[in-house]
PDB file of C-alpha atoms in Angstrom:
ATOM      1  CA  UNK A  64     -36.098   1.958   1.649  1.00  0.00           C
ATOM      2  CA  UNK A  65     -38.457  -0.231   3.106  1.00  0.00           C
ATOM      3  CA  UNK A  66     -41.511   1.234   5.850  1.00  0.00           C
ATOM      4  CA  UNK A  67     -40.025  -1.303   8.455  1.00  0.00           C
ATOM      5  CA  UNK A  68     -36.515   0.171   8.112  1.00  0.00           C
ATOM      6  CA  UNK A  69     -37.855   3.899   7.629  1.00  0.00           C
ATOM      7  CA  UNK A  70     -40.079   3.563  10.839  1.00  0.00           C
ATOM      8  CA  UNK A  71     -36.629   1.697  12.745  1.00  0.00           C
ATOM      9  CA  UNK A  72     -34.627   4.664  11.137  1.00  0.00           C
ATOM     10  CA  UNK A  73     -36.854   6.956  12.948  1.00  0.00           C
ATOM     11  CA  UNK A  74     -36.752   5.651  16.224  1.00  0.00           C
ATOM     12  CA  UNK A  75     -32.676   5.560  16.524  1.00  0.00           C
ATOM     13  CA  UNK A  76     -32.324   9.211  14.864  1.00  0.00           C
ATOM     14  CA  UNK A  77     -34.648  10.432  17.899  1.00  0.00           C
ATOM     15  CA  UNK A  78     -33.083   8.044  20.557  1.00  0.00           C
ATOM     16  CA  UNK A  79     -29.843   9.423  19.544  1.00  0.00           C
ATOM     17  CA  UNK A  80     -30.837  13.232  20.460  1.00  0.00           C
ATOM     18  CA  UNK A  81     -28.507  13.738  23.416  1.00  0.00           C
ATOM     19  CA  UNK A  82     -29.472  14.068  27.272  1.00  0.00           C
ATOM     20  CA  UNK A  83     -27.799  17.618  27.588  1.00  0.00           C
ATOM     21  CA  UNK A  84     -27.605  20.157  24.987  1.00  0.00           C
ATOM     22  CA  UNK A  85     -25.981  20.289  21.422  1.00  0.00           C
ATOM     23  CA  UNK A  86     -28.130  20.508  18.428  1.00  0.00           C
ATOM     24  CA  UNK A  87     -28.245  17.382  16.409  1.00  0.00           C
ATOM     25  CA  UNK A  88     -28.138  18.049  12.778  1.00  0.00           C
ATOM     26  CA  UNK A  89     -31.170  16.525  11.015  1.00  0.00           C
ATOM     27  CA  UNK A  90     -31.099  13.854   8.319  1.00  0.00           C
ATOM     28  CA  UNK A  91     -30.640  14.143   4.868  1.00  0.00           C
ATOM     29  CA  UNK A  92     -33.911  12.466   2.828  1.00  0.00           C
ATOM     30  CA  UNK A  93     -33.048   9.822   0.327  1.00  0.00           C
ATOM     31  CA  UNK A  94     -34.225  10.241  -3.095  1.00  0.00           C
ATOM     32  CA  UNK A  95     -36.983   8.205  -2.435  1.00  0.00           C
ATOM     33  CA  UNK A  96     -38.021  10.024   1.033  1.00  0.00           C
ATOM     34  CA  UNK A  97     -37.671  13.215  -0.814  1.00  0.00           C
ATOM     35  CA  UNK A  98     -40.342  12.007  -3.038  1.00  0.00           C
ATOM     36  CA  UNK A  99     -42.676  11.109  -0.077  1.00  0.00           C
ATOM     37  CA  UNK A 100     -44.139  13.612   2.367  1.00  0.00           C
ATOM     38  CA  UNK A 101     -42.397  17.050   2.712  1.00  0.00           C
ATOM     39  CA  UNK A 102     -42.018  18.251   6.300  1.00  0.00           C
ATOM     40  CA  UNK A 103     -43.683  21.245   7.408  1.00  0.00           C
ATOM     41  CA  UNK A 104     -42.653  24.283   5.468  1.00  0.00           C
ATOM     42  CA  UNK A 105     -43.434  26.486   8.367  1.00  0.00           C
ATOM     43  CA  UNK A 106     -41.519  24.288  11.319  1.00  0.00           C
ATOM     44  CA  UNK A 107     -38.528  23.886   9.153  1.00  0.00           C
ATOM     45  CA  UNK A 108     -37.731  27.289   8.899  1.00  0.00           C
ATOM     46  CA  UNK A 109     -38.085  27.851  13.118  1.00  0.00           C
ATOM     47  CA  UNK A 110     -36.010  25.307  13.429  1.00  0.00           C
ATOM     48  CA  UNK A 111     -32.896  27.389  11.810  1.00  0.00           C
ATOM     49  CA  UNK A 112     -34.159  30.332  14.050  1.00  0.00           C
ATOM     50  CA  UNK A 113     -34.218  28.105  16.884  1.00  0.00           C
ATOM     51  CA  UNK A 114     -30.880  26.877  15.812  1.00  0.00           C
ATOM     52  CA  UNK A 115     -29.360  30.564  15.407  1.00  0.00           C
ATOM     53  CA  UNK A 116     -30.817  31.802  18.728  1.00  0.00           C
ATOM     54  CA  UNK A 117     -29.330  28.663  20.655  1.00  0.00           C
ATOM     55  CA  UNK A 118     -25.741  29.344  19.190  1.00  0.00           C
ATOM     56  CA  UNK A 119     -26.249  33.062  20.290  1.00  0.00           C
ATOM     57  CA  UNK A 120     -27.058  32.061  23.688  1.00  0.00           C
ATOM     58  CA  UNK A 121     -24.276  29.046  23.889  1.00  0.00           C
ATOM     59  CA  UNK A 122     -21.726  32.287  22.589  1.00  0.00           C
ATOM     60  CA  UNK A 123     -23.361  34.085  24.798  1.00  0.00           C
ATOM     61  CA  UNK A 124     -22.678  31.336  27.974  1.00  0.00           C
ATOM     62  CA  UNK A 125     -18.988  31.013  26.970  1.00  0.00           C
ATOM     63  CA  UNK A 126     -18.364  34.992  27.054  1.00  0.00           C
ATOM     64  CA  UNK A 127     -20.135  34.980  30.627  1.00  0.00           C
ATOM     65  CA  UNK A 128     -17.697  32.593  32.008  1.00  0.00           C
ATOM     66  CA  UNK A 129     -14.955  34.095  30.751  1.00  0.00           C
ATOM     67  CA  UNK A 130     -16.008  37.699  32.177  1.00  0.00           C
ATOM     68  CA  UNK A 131     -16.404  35.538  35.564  1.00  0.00           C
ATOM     69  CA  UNK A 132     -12.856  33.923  35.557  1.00  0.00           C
ATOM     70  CA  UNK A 133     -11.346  37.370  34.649  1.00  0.00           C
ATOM     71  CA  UNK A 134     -13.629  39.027  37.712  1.00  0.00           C
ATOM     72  CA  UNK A 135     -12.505  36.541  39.797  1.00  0.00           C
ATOM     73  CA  UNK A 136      -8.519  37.119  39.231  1.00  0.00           C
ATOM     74  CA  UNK A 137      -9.328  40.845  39.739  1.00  0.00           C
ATOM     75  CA  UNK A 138     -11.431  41.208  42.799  1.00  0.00           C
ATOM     76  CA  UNK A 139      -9.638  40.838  46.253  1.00  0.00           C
ATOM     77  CA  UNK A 140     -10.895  38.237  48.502  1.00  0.00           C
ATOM     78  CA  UNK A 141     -13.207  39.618  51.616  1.00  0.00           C
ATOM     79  CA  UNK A 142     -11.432  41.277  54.316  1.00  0.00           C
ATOM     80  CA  UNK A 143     -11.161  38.918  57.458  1.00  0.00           C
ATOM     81  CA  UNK A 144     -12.604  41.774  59.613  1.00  0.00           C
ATOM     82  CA  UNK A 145     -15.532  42.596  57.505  1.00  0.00           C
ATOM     83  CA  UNK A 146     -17.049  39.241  57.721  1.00  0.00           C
ATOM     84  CA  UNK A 147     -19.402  39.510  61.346  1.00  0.00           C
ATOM     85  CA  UNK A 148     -18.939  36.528  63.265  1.00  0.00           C
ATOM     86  CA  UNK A 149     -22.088  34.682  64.333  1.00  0.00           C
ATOM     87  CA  UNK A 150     -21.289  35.748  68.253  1.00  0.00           C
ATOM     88  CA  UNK A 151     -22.210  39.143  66.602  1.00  0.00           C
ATOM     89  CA  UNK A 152     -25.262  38.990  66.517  1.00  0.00           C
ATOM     90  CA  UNK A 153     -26.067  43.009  67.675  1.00  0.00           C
ATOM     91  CA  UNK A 154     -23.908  44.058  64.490  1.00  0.00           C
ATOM     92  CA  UNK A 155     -25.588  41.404  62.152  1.00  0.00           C
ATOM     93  CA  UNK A 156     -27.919  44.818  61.105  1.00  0.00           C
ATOM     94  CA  UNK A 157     -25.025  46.180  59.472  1.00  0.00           C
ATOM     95  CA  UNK A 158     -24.659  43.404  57.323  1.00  0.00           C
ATOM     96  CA  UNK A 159     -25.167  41.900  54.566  1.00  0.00           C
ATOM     97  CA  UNK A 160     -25.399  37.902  53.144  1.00  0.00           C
ATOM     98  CA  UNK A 161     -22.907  37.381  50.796  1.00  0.00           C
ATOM     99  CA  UNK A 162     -23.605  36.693  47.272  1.00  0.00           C
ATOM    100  CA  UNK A 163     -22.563  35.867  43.934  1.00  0.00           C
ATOM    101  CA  UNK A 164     -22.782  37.847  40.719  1.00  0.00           C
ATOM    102  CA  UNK A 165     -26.125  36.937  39.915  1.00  0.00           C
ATOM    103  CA  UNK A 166     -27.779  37.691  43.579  1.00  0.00           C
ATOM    104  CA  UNK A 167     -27.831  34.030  44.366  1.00  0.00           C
ATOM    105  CA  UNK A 168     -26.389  33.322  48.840  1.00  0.00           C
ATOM    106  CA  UNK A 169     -23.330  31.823  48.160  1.00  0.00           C
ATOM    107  CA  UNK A 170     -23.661  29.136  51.170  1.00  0.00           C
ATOM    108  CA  UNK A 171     -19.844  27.853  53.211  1.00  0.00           C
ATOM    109  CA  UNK A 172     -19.611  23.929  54.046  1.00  0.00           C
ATOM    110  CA  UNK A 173     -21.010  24.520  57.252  1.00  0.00           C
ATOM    111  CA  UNK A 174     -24.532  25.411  56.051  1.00  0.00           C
ATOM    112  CA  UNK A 175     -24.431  29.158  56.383  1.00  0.00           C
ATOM    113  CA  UNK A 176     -23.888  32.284  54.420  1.00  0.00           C
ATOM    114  CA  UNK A 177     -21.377  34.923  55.793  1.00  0.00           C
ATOM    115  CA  UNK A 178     -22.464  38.000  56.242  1.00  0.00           C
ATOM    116  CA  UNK A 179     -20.090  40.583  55.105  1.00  0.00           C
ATOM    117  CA  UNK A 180     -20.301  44.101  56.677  1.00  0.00           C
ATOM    118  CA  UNK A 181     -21.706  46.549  54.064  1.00  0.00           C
ATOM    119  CA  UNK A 182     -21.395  50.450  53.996  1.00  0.00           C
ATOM    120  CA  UNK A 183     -24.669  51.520  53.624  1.00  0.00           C
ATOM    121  CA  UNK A 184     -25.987  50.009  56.522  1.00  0.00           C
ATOM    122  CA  UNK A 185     -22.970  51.106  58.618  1.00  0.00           C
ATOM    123  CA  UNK A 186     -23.446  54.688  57.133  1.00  0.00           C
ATOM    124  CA  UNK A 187     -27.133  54.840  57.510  1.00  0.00           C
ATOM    125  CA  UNK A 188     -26.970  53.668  61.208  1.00  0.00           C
ATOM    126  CA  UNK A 189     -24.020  55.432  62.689  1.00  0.00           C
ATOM    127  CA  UNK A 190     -22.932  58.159  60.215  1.00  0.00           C
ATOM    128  CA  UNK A 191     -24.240  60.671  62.819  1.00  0.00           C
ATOM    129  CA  UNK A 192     -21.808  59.330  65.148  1.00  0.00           C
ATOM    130  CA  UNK A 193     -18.634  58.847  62.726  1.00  0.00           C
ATOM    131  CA  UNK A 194     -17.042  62.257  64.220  1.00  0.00           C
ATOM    132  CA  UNK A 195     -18.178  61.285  68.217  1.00  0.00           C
ATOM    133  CA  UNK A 196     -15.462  59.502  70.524  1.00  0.00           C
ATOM    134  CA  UNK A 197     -19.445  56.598  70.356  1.00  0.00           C
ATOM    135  CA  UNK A 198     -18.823  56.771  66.828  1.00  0.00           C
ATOM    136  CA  UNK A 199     -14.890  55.639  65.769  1.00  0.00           C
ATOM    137  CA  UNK A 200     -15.662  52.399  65.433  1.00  0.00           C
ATOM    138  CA  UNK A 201     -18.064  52.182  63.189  1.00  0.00           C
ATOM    139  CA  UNK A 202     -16.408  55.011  61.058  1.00  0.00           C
ATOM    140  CA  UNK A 203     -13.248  52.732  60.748  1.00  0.00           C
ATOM    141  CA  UNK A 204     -15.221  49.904  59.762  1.00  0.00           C
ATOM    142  CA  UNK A 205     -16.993  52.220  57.205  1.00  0.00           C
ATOM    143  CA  UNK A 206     -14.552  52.861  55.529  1.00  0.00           C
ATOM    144  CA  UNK A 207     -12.742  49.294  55.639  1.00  0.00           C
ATOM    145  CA  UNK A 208     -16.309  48.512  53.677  1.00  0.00           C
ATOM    146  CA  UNK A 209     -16.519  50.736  51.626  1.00  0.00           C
ATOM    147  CA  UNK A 210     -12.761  50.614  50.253  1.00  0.00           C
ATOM    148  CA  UNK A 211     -13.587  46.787  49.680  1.00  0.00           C
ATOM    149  CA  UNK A 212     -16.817  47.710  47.805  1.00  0.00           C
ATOM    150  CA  UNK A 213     -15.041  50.329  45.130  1.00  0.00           C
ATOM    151  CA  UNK A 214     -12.527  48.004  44.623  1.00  0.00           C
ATOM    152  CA  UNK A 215     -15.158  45.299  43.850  1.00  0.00           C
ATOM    153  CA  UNK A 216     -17.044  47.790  41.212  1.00  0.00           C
ATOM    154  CA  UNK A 217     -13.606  48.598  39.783  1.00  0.00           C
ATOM    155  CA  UNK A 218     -13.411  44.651  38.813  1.00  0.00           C
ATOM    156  CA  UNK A 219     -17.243  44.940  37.580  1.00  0.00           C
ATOM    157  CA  UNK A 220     -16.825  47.592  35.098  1.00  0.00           C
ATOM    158  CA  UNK A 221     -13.037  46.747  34.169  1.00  0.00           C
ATOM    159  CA  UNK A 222     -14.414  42.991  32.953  1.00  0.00           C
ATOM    160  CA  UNK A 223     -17.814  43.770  31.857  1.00  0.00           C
ATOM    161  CA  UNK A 224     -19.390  40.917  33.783  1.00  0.00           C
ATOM    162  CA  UNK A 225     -22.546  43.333  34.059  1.00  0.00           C
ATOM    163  CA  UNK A 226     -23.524  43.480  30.240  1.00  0.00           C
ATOM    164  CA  UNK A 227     -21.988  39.937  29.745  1.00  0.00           C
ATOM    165  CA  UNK A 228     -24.772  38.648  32.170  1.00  0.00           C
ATOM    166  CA  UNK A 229     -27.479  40.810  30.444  1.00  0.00           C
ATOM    167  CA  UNK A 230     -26.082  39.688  27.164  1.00  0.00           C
ATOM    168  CA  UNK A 231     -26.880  36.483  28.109  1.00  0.00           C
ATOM    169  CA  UNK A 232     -30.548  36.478  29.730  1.00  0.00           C
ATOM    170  CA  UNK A 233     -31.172  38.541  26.730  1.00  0.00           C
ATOM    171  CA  UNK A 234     -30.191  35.209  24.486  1.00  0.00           C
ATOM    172  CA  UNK A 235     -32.111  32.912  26.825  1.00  0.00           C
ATOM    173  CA  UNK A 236     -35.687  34.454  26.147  1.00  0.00           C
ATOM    174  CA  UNK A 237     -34.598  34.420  22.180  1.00  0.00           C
ATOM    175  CA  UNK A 238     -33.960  30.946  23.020  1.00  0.00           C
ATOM    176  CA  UNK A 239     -37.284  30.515  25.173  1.00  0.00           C
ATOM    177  CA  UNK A 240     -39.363  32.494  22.503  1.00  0.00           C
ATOM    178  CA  UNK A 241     -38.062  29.955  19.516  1.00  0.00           C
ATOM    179  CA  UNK A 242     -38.584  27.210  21.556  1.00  0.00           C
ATOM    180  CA  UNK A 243     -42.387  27.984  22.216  1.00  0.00           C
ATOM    181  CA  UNK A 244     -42.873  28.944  18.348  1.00  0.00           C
ATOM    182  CA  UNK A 245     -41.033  25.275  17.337  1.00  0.00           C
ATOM    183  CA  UNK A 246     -43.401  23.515  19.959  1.00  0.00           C
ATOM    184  CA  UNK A 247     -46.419  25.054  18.477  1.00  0.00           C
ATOM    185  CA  UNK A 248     -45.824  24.027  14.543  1.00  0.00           C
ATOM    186  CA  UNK A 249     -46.787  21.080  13.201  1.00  0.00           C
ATOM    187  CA  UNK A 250     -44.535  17.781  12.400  1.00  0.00           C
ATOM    188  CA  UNK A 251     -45.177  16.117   9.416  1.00  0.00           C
ATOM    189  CA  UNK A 252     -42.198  13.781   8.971  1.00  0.00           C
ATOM    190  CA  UNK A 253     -39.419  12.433  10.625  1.00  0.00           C
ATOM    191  CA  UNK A 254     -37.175  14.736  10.466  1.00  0.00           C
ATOM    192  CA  UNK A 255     -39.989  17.634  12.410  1.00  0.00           C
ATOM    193  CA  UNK A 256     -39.689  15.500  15.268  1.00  0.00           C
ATOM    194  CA  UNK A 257     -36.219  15.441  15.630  1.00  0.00           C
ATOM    195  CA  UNK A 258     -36.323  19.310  15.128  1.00  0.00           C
ATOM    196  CA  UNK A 259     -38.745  19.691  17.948  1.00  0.00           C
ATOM    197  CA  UNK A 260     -37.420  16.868  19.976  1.00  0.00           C
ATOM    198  CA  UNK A 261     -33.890  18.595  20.094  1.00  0.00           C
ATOM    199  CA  UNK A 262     -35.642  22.222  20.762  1.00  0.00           C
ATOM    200  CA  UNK A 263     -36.700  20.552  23.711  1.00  0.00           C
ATOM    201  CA  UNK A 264     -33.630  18.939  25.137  1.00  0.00           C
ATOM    202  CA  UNK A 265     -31.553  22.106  24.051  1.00  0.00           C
ATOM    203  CA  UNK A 266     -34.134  24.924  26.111  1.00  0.00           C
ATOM    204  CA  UNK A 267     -33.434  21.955  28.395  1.00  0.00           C
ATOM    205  CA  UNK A 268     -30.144  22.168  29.092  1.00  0.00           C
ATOM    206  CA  UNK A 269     -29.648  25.918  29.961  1.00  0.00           C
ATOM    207  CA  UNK A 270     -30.918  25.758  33.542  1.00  0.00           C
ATOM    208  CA  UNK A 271     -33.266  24.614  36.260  1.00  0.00           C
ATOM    209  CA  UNK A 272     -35.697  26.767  35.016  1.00  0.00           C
ATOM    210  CA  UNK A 273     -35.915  26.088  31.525  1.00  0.00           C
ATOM    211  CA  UNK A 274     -35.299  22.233  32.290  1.00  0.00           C
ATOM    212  CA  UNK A 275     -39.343  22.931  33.950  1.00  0.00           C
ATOM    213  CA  UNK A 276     -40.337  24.713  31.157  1.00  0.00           C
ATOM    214  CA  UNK A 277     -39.365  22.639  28.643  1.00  0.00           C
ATOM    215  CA  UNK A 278     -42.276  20.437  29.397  1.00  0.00           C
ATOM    216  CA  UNK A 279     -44.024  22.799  27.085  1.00  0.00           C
ATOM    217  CA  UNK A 280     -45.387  21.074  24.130  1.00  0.00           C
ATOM    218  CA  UNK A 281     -45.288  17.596  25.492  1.00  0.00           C
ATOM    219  CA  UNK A 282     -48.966  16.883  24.672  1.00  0.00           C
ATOM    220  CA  UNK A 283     -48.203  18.428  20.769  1.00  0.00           C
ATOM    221  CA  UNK A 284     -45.074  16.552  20.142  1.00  0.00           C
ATOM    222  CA  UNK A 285     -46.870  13.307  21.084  1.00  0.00           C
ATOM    223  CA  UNK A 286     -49.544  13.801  18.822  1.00  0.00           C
ATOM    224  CA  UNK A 287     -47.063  14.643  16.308  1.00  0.00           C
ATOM    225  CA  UNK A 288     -45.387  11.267  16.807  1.00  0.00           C
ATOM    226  CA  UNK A 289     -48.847   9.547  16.559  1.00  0.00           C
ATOM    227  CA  UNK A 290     -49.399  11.316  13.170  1.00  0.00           C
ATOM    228  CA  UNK A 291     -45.850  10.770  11.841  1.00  0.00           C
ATOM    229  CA  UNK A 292     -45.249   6.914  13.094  1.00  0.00           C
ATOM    230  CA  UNK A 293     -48.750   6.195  11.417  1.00  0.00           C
ATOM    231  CA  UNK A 294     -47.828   7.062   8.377  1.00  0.00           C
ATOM    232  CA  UNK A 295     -44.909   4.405   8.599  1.00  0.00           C
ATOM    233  CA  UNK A 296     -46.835   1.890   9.833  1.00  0.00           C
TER     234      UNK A 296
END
C-alpha cells in the first residue's frame, strides 16, 4: 500500500466515525502496516475499557427507559383537583412544580409548569387546623395528596426506576473516567486516532453535558493528528 493511499485511507476511516454515538470498530492492519509503526500499547488497551464501559452505560440507557415506560403504565395521572390553578395564587405555598423522574420542571405548551398540591406543605401549614370547622378543607385536600403520592411511590419501588437511574449515572462517570484516560494517551498510528476520535463522539452522544465536555482533549488529539499524518506524508 502506497503512503498516498494509506494517508487517503486515513482520512475516510475518521470521516466515517458517526455524528451520534456507536463505536466504530477499528481497522484491521495489512501485512505490510503491521510491519510499520505499532500503535500505542498503552491507548489500545483503554480503548477496550472505553469500549466495555460505553456498552455498560448504552445497557444501562436501554434498562432506564424501559423502567420509565413500565412507571408510566403504572402511575395514575394527576388528580384534576390537586393541580392549583394560577387564580390561586394564596394556595400556590402549598404547592409544588411538577417534575419528572429525574427532578427536571416538566413545562405544558403554554410555557408554564403546574403546580401540583403536595402533602407536606399542606400538613406543615394547616395540620393544626385539620380537626377545626377553619381546617376541613385543607384536611380533605391532604389527604387527596397524599393518597396520590403513595400511589406514585408504589409505582417507584414496584419498577425500580430509582436504582435503574442510579445504575445508569453510575455507567456515565465509568464512561466519563475512560474517556479522560483515552484523551490523555498518546496516538501513534491511524488506527489511535480513530480510537480517540470515536471516545469523543461516543462521551458525546450521552447528553448535553457530556456533549460540553467532550471538548476535552481537543488540543491532544490534534497534535496527535499532526504526529500521525506526518508520518504519511
Amino acid at each position: 500500500m502506497s503512503q498516498t493511499m494509506t494517508r487517503r485511507a486515513a482520512l475516510g476511516a475518521i470521516a466515517s466515525i458517526p455524528a451520534i454515538g456507536g463505536a466504530v470498530a477499528l481497522p484491521v492492519a495489512t501485512g505490510a502496516e503491521r510491519a510499520g509503526p505499532q500503535e500505542n500499547p498503552a491507548l489500545m488497551s483503554l480503548d477496550v475499557k472505553f469500549r466495555e464501559a460505553f456498552d455498560a452505560y448504552l445497557a444501562a440507557d436501554r434498562h432506564k427507559t424501559a423502567t420509565i415506560e413500565a412507571f408510566a403504565a403504572l402511575i395514575p395521572p394527576v388528580p384534576a383537583d390537586l393541580v392549583c390553578a394560577r387564580k390561586n395564587g394564596f394556595y400556590s405555598g402549598l404547592t409544588r412544580e411538577e417534575r419528572d423522574l429525574e427532578g427536571n420542571t416538566i413545562y405544558q405548551p403554554h410555557g408554564f409548569a403546574r403546580r401540583i398540591y403536595d402533602s407536606d406543605r399542606i400538613r406543615e401549614a394547616h395540620g393544626r387546623w385539620f380537626n377545626h370547622s377553619s381546617g376541613r378543607e385543607f384536611k380533605a385536600l391532604f389527604r387527596r395528596a397524599k393518597k396520590y403520592e403513595d400511589a406514585k411511590e408504589r409505582a417507584l419501588v414496584a419498577t425500580g426506576i430509582k436504582a435503574a437511574v442510579q445504575e445508569r449515572e453510575f455507567a456515565i462517570d465509568d464512561v466519563r473516567r475512560a474517556f479522560y484516560d483515552i484523551c490523555d494517551a498518546d496516538a501513534w498510528t491511524v488506527t489511535g486516532l480513530i480510537a480517540k476520535a470515536n471516545a469523543k463522539t461516543c462521551f458525546a452522544s450521552i447528553g448535553k453535558e457530556t456533549k460540553f465536555f467532550s471538548s476535552y482533549g481537543g488540543d491532544k488529539l490534534a497534535v496527535d493528528i499532526l504526529r500521525v499524518m506526518g508520518k504519511l506524508a
